[in-house]
Coordinates of C-alpha atoms and ligand atoms in Angstrom, one line a residue:
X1073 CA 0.0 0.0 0.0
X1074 CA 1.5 2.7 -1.6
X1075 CA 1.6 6.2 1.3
X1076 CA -0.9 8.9 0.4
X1077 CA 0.6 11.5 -1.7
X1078 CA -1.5 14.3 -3.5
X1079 CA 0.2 13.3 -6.9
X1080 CA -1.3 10.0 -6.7
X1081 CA -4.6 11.1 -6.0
X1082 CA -4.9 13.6 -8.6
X1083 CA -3.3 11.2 -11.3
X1084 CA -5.3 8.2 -11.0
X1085 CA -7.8 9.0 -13.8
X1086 CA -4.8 9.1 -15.8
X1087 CA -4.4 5.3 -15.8
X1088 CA -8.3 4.8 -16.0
X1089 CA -9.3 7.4 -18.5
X1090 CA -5.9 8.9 -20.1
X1091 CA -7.5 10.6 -22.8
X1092 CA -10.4 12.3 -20.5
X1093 CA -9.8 16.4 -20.8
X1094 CA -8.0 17.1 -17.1
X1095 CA -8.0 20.7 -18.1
X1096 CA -9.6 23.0 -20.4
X1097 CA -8.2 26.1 -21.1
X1098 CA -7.1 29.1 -23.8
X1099 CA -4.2 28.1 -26.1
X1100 CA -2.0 31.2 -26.8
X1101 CA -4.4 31.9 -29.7
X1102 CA -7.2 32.1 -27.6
X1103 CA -8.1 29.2 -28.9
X1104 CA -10.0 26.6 -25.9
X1105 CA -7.9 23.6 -25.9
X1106 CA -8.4 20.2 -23.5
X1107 CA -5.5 18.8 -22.1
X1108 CA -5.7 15.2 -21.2
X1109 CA -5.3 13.0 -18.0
X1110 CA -2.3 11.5 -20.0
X1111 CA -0.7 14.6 -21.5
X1112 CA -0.7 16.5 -17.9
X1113 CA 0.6 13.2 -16.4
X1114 CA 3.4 13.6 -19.1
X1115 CA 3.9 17.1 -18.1
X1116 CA 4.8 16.2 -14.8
X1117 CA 7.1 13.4 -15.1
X1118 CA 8.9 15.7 -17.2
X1119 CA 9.5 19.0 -15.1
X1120 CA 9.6 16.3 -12.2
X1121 CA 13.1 14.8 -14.2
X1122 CA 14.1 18.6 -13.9
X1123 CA 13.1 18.7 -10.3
X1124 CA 14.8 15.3 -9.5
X1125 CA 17.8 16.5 -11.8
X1126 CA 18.7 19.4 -9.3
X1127 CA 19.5 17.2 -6.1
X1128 CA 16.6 18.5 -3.9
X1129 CA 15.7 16.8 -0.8
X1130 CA 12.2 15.1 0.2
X1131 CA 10.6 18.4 2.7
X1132 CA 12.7 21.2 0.3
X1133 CA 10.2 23.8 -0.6
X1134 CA 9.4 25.3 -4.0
X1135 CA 7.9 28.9 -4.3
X1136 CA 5.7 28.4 -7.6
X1137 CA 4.4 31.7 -8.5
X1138 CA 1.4 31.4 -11.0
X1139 CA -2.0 31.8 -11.9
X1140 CA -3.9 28.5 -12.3
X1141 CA -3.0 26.5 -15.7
X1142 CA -2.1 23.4 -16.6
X1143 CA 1.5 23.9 -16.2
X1144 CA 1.1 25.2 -13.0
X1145 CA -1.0 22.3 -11.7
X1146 CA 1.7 20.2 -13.1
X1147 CA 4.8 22.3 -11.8
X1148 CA 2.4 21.5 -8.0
X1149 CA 2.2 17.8 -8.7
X1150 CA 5.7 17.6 -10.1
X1151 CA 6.4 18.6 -6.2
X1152 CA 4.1 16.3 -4.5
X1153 CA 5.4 13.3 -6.6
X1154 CA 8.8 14.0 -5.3
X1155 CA 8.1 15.5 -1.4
X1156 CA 9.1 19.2 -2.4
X1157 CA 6.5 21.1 -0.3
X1158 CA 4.6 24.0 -3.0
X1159 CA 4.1 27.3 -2.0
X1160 CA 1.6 29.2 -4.0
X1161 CA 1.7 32.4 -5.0
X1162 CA 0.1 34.7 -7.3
X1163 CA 1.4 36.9 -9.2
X1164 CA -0.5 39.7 -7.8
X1165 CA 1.0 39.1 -4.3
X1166 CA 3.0 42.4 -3.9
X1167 CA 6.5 42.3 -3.7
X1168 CA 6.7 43.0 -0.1
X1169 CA 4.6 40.2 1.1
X1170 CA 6.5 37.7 -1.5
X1171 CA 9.8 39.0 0.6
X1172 CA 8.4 38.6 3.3
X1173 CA 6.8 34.7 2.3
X1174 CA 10.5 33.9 0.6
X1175 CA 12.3 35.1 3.9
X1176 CA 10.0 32.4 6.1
X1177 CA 9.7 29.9 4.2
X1178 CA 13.5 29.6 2.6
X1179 CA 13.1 28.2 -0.7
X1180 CA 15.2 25.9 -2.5
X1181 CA 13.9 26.9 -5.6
X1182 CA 11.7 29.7 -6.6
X1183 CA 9.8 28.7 -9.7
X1184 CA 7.8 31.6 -12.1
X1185 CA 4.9 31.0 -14.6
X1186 CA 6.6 31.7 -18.2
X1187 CA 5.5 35.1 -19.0
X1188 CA 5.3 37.0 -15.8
X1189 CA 7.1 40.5 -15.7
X1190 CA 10.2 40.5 -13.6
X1191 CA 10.5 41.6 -10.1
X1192 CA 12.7 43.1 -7.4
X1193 CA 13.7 40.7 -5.0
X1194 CA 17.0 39.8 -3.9
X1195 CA 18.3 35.9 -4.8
X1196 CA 16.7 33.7 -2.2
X1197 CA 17.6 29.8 -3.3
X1198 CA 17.3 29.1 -7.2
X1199 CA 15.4 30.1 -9.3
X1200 CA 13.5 29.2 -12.3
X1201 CA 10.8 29.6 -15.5
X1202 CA 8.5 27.1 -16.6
X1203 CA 5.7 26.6 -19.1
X1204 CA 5.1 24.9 -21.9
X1205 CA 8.5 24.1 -23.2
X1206 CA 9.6 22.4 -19.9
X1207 CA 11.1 23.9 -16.8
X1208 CA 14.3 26.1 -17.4
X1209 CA 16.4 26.4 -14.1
X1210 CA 18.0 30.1 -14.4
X1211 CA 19.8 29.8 -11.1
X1212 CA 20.6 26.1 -9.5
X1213 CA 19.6 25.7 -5.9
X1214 CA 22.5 25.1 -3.5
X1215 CA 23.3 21.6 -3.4
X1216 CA 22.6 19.7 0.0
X1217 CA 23.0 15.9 1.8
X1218 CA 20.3 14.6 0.0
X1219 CA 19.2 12.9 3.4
X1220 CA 15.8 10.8 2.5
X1221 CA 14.0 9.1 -0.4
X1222 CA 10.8 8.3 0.4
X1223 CA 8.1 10.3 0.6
X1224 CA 5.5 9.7 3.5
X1225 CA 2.2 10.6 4.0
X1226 CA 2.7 13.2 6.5
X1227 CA 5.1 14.8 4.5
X1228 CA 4.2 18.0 3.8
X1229 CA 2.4 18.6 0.7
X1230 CA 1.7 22.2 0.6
X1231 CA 1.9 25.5 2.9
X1232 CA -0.8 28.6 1.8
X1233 CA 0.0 31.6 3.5
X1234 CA -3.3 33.4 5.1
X1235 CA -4.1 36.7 3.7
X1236 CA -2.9 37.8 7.6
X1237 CA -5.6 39.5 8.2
X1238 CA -5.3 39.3 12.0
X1239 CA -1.0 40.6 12.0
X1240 CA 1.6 38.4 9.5
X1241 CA 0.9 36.1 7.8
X1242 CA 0.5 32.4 8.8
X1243 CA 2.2 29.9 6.9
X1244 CA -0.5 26.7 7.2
X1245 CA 1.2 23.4 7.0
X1246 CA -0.6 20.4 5.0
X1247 CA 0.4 17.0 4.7
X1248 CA 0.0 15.2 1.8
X1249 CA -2.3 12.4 4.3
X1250 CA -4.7 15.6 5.4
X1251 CA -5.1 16.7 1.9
X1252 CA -6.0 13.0 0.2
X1253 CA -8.5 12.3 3.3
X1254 CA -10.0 15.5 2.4
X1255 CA -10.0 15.1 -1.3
X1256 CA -11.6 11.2 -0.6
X1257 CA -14.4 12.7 1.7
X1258 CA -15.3 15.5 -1.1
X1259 CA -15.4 12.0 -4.0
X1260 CA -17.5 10.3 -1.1
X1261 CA -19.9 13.5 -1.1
X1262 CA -20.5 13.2 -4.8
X1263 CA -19.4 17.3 -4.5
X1264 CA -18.2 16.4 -8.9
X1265 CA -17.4 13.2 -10.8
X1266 CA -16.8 12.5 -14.2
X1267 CA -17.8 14.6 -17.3
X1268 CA -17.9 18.2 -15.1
X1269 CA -15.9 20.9 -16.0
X1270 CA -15.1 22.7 -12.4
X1271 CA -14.6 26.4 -13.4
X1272 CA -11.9 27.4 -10.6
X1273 CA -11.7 31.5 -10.1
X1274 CA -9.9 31.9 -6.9
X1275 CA -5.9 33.2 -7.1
X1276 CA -3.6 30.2 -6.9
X1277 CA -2.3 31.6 -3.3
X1278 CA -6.4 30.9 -1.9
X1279 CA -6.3 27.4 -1.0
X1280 CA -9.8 27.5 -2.6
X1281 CA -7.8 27.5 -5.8
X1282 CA -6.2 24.1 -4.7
X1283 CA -9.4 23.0 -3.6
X1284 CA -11.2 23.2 -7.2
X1285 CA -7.8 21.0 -8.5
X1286 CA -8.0 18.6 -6.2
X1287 CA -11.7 18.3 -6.7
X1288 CA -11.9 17.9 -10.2
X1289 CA -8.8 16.1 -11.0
X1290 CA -9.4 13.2 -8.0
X1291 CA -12.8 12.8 -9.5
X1292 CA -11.7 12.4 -13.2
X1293 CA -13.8 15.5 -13.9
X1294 CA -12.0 18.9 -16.3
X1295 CA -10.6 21.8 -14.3
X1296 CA -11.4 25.1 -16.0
X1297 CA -9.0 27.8 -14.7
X1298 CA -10.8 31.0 -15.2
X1299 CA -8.1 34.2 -15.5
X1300 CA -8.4 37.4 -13.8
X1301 CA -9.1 39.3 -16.8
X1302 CA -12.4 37.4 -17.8
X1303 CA -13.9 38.2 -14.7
X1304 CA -13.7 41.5 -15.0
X1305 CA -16.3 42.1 -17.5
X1306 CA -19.3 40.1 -16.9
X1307 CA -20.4 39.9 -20.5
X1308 CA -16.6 38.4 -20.7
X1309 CA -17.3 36.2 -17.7
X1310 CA -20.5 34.3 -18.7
X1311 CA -19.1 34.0 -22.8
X1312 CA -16.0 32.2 -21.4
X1313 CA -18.1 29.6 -18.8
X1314 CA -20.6 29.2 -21.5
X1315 CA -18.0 28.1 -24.6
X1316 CA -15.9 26.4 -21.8
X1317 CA -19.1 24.5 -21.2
X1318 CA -18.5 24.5 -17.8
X1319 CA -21.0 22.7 -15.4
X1320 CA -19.8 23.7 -11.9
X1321 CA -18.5 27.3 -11.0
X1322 CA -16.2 27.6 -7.6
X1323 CA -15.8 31.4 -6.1
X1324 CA -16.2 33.4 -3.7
X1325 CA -19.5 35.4 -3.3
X1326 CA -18.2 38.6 -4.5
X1327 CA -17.5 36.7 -7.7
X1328 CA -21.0 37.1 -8.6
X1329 CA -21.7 40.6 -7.6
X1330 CA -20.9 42.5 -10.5
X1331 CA -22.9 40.2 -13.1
X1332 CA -26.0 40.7 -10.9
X1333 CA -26.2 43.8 -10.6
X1334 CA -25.3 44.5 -14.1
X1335 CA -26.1 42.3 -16.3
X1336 CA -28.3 39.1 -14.5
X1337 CA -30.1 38.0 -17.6
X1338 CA -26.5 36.8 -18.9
X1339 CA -26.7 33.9 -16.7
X1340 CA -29.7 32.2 -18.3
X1341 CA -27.5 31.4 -21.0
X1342 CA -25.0 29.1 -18.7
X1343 CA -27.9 25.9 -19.7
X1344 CA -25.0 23.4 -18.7
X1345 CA -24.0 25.0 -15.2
X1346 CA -25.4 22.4 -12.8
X1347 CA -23.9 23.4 -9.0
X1348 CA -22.3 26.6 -8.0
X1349 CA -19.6 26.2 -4.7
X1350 CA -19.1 29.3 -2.9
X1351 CA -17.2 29.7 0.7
X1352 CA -14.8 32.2 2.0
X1353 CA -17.4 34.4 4.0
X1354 CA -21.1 34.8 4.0
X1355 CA -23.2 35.2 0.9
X1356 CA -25.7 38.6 1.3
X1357 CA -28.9 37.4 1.4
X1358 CA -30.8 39.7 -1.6
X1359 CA -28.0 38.8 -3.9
X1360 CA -28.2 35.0 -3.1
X1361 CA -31.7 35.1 -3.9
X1362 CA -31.0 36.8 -7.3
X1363 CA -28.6 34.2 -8.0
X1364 CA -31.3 31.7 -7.3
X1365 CA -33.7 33.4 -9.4
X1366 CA -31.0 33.3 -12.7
X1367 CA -30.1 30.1 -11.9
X1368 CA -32.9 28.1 -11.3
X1369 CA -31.6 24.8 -12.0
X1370 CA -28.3 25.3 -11.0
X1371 CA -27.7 23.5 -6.9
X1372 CA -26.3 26.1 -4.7
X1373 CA -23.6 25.1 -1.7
X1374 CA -22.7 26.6 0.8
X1375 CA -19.0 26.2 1.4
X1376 CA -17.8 26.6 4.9
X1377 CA -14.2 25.9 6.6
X1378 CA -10.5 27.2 7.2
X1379 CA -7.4 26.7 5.4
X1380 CA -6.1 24.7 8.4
X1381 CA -8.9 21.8 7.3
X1382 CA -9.3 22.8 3.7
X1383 CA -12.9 23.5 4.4
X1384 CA -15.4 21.8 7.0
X1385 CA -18.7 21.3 5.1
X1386 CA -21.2 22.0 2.4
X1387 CA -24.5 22.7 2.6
X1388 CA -27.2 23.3 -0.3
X1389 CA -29.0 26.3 0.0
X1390 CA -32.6 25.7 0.2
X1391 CA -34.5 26.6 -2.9
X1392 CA -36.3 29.0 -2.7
X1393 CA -34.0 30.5 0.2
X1394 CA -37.6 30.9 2.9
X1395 CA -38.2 34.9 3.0
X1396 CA -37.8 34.8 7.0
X1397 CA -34.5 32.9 6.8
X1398 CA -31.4 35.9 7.7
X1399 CA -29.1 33.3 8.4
X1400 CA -27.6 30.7 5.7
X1401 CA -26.8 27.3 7.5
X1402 CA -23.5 25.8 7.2
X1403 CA -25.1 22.6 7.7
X1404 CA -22.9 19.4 9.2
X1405 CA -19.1 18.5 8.3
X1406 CA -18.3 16.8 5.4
X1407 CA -18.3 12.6 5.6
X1408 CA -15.5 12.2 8.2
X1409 CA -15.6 15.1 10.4
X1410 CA -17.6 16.5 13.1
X1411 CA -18.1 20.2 14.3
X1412 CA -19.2 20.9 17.8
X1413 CA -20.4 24.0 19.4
X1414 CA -18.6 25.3 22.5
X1415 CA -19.7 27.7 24.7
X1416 CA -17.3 30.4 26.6
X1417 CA -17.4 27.6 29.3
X1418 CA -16.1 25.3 27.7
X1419 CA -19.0 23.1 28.1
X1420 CA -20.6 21.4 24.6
X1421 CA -23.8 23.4 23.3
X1422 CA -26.3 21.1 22.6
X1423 CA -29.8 23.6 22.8
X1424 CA -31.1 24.5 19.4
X1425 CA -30.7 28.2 19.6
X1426 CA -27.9 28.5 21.7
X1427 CA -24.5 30.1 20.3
X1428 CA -20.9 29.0 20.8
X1429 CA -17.6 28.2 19.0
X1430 CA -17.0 25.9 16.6
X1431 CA -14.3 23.2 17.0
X1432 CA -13.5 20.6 14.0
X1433 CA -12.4 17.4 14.6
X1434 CA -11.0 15.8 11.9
X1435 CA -8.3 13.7 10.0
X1436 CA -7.6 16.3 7.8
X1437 CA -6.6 19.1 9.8
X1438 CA -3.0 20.9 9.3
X1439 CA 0.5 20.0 10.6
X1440 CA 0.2 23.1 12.4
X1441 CA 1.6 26.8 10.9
X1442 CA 5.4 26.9 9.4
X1443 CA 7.6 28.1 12.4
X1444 CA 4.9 29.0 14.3
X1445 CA 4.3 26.4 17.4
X1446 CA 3.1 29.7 19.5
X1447 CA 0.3 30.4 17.0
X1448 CA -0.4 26.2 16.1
X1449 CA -0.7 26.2 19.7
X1450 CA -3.5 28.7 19.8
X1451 CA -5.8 26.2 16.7
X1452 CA -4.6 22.8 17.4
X1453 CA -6.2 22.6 21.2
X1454 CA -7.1 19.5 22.9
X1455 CA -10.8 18.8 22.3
X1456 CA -11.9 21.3 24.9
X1457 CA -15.1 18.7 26.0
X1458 CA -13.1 15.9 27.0
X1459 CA -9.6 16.4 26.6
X1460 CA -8.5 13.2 28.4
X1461 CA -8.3 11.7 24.9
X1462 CA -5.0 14.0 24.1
X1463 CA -6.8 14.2 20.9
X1464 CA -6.3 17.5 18.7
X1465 CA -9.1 19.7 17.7
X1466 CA -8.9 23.1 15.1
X1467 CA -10.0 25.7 17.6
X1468 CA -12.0 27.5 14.7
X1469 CA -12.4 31.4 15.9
X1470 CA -16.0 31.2 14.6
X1471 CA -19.2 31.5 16.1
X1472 CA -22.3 29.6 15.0
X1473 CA -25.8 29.0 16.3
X1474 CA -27.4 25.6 17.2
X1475 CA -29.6 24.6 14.9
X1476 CA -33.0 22.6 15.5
X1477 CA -31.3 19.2 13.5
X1478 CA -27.9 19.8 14.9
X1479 CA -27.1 22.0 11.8
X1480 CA -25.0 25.3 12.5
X1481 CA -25.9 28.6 11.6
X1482 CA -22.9 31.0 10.6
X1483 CA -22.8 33.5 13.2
X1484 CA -19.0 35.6 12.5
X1485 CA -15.6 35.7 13.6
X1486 CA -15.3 35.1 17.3
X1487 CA -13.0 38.6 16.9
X1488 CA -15.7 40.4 15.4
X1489 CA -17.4 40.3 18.3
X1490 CA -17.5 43.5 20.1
X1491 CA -18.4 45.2 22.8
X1492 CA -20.5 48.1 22.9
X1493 CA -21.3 49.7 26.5
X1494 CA -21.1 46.8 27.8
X1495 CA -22.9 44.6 25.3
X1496 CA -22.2 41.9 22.7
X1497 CA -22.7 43.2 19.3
X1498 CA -22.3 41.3 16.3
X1499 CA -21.6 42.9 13.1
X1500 CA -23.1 40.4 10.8
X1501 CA -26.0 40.5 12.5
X1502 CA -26.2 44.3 11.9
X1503 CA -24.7 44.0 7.9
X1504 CA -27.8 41.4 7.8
X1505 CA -30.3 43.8 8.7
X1506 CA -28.9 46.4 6.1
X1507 CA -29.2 44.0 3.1
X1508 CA -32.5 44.0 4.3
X1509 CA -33.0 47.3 3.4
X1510 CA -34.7 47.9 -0.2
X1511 CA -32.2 48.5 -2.8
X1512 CA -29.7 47.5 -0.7
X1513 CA -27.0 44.5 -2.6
X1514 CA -24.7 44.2 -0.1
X1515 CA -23.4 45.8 3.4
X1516 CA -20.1 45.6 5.9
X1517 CA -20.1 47.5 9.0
X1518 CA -17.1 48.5 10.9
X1519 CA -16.6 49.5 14.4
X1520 CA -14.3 53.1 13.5
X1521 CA -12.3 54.6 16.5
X1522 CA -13.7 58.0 16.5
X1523 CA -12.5 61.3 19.4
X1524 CA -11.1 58.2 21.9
X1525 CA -14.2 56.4 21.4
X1526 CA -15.1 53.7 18.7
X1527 CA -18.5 53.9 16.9
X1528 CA -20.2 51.8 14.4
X1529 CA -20.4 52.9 10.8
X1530 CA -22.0 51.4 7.9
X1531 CA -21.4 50.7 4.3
X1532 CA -23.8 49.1 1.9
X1533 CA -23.5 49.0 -2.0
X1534 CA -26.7 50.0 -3.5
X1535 CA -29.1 48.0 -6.6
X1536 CA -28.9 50.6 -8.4
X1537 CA -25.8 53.1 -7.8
X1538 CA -27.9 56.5 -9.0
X1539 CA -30.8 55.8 -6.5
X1540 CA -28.5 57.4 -4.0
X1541 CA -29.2 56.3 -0.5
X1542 CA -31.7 58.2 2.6
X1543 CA -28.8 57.5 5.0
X1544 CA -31.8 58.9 7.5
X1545 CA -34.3 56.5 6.6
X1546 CA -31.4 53.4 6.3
X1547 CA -30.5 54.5 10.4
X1548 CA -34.2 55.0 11.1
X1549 CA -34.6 51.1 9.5
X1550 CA -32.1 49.6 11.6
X1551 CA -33.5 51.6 14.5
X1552 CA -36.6 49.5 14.2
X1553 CA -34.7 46.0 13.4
X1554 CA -32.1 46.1 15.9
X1555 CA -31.4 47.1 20.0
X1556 CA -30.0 51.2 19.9
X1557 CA -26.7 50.2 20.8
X1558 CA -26.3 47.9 17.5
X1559 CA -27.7 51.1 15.2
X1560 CA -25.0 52.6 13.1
X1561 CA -24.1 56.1 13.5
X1562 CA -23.8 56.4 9.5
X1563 CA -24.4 54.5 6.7
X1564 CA -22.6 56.0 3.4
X1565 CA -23.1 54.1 0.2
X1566 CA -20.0 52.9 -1.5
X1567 CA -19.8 52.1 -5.4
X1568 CA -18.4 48.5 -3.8
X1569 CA -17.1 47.7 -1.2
X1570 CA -12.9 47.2 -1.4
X1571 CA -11.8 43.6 -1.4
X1572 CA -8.6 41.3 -0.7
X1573 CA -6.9 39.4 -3.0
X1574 CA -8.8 36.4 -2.3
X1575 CA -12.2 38.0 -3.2
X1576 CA -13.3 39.0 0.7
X1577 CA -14.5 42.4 1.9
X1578 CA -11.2 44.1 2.5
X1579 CA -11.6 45.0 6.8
X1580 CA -9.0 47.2 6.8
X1581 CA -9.7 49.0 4.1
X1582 CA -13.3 49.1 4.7
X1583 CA -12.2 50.9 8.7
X1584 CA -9.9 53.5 7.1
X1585 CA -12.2 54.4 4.3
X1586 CA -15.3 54.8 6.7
X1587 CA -12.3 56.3 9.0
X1588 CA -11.3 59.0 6.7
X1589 CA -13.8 62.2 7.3
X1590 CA -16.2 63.0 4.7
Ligands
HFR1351 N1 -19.3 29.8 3.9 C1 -18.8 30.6 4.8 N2 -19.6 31.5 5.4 C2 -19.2 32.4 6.3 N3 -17.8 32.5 6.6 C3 -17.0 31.7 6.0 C4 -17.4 30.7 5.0 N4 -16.3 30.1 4.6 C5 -15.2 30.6 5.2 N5 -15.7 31.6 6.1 C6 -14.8 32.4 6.9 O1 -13.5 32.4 6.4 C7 -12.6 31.8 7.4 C8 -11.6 30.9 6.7 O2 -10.8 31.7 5.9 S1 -9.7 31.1 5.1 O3 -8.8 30.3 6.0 O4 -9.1 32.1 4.3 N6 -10.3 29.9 4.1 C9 -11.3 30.2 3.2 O5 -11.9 31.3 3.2 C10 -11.7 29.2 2.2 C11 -11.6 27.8 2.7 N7 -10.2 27.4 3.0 C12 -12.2 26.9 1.7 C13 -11.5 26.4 0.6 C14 -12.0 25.6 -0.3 C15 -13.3 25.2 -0.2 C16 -14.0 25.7 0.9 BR1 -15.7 25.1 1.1 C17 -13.5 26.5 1.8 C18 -13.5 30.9 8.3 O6 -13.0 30.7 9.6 C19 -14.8 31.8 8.3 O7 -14.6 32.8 9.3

């Protein structure tokens, strides 16, 4: 029995159904061309010769900066068939935080998509190019002991670095065993099998990115990487997932904003999109339910976890999403997991209704973060119910509500919890009320240090941008929906609201715009 390695997963249709498209794609004419099971299997073994060629040793990390292709999936799987840990990065990640990513991690090799301009950075390891006419080593890594061989399955596979958001960013650590238990749980839920196309959107560095490859590739289904640009536009958008025929679109909620609010009718032309996955942070209600209403046919899933587990479960959004319902449920964990609710006791929850932490246990949690143990501490706790066991649970930092089946209801970010005179206020809840609002799309709310104090401050992104918004009337509405102390002192409406490179509302960009003084 062979150890689990991500390569092998991913590669197995290649043996069953070689000539099965593994990825769809634009030629350099523009042209969509499938590459097959075989001829991406091929691609590996050969920058993998390369790879092998250079003397690295099983554990030495490769930087691979890329957008998602086919030779960046293979230059990935070239490292997981031979133990070299990949770090993703896009090539949008500023130069700073690549320094700052190269410095931690200490590559041995710093591998760049053919094509992407140069930077600034000082020689850290080798480096090289790859693309379609192989891998081209510019500078050779130093040569070490080349200590081990094989490759186990809690060898490290990957390490994503978070977006940060909370201080630096967090290398998280996954083994090649996590990662194929999660992969085998995602087959066993049916989430895509043979004959989809799985339309990825995410930026390589998201781990939602990896999650599309290692979805569609270990079910023997197409990945089809959609680029930057073709978002943008969403007439350019729907034309490409239409003539890509795609049948399942991954991304993150504010994928879909600008298509709805411009242009919604495009999407009755996707006929072959069966399921849309979206995770990342919470889907605003109005714009959910427009999604529905385009999309009638299409299943909608709710996508819920952390890069430390990959993700934690999927739930379908009921159709139609009930009028009353303000909160989307997150459901249960995938097949092999479990999520428990914890209250600031530490005792379990178990009354529907009730509010408390979620905990994952589960076989595909993280190694813990790269040279981190104060901060893996922190996450990998002992199951905080009966810790006897010595078993490790991912701590999650979120809060959800106890459903009447057991199923959770996303409540926010344990840290977004604040505390206003005295009481708990939670800024989804408050950013759900606003969506409620008529011709109101989407809303954050920010709690904005103001003359030593700290007050809450809205902004919402209108239907339609020249209806202006009553910033009156919006305070008066949430006056009636919610206790004073969770009423905004302003709402302004933003032409959208400012996102990170993985797609989420941008917090700290969001504070200091609604900061700045009007
Ligand atoms: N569906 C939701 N509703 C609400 N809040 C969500 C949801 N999904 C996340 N979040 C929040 O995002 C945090 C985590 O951020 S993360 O580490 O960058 N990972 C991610 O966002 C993506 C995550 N790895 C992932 C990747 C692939 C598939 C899936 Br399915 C999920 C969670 O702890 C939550 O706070």
């Amino acid at each position: 029995m062979e150890p689990d390695n991500l390569y092998r997963l991913l590669m197995a249709p290649a043996a069953a159904t070689p000539d099965q498209p593994a990825v769809v794609q634009p030629d350099e004419d523009g042209v969509l061309e499938e590459i097959s099971y075989r001829a991406l299997d091929d691609r590996i073994r050969e920058y993998a010769t390369v790879l092998d060629g250079l003397g690295l040793d099983v554990g030495d990390r490769v930087v691979v900066e890329a957008d998602t292709s086919a030779a960046a999936v293979a230059m990935l799987l070239a490292c997981a068939k031979l133990g070299l840990p990949f770090v993703p990065v896009s090539p949008q990640t500023p130069d700073s935080r690549l320094r700052t990513i190269l410095q931690s991690v200490g590559p041995a090799l710093h591998v760049r998509a053919d094509g992407l301009a140069d930077r600034e950075l000082a020689e850290v390891g080798g480096r090289g190019r790859f693309g379609r006419d192989g891998l081209v080593v510019e500078l050779p890594p130093v040569r070490g002991p080349r200590r081990r061989r094989a490759v186990l399955g809690t060898d490290t596979a990957y390490i994503v670095f978070t977006s940060g958001s909370t201080g630096r960013p967090k290398g998280v650590v996954m083994s090649h065993r996590s990662i194929v238990t999660f992969l085998r749980a995602m087959r066993a839920d049916g989430l895509a099998g043979p004959g989809d196309r799985v339309a990825s959107t995410s930026p390589l560095q998201f781990d939602f990115a990896l999650f599309g490859i290692g979805v569609a590739l270990s079910s023997g289904a197409a990945l089809v990487p959609v680029r930057r640009e073709q978002l943008d536009s969403p007439r350019r958008m729907v034309a490409f997932l239409r003539e890509a025929e795609v049948t399942q679109v991954h991304g993150v909620p504010s994928l879909w904003r600008p298509v709805l609010r411009h242009d919604p009718d495009l999407l009755s032309g996707l006929t072959r999109l069966r399921s849309v996955v979206f995770a990342g942070e919470e889907f605003p209600l109005p714009e959910l339910r427009r999604l529905q209403e385009t999309l009638p046919a299409a299943r909608l899933v709710n996508g819920y976890g952390a890069t430390e587990s990959m993700a934690a479960s999927f739930t379908d959004v009921p159709n139609p999403l009930p009028a009353g319902q303000d909160r989307l449920s997150i459901g249960h964990a995938h097949t092999g997991a479990e999520m428990t609710l914890v209250d600031q006791h530490g005792a379990a929850v178990t009354e529907p209704g009730q509010v408390g932490e979620i905990y994952l246990r589960s076989p595909a949690l993280f190694t813990g973060y790269w040279n981190d143990p104060g901060a893996t501490a922190g996450v990998l706790v002992l199951d905080p119910i009966e810790p006897r066991h010595g078993q490790k649970v991912l701590r999650t930092g979120d809060l959800a509500r106890l459903g009447e089946q057991g199923e959770l209801y996303f409540i926010g970010r344990a840290d977004f919890q604040v505390q206003i005179r005295g009481n708990r206020v939670e800024l989804g809840e408050i950013e759900g009320t606003l969506t409620r609002l008529p011709g109101v799309t989407a809303a954050a709310v920010s709690l904005v240090p103001r003359l030593g104090n700290h007050v809450l401050m809205a902004a919402v992104v209108l239907d339609d941008p020249a209806a202006g918004l009553d910033q009156a009337e919006a305070i008066a509405f949430c006056a009636k929906e919610l206790p004073a102390y969770m009423v905004p002192r302003s709402v302004h409406a933003l032409s959208e609201l400012p996102l990170t490179e993985n797609g989420k509302v941008d917090r700290a960009v969001l504070n200091r715009t609604l900061a700045a003084p009007r």
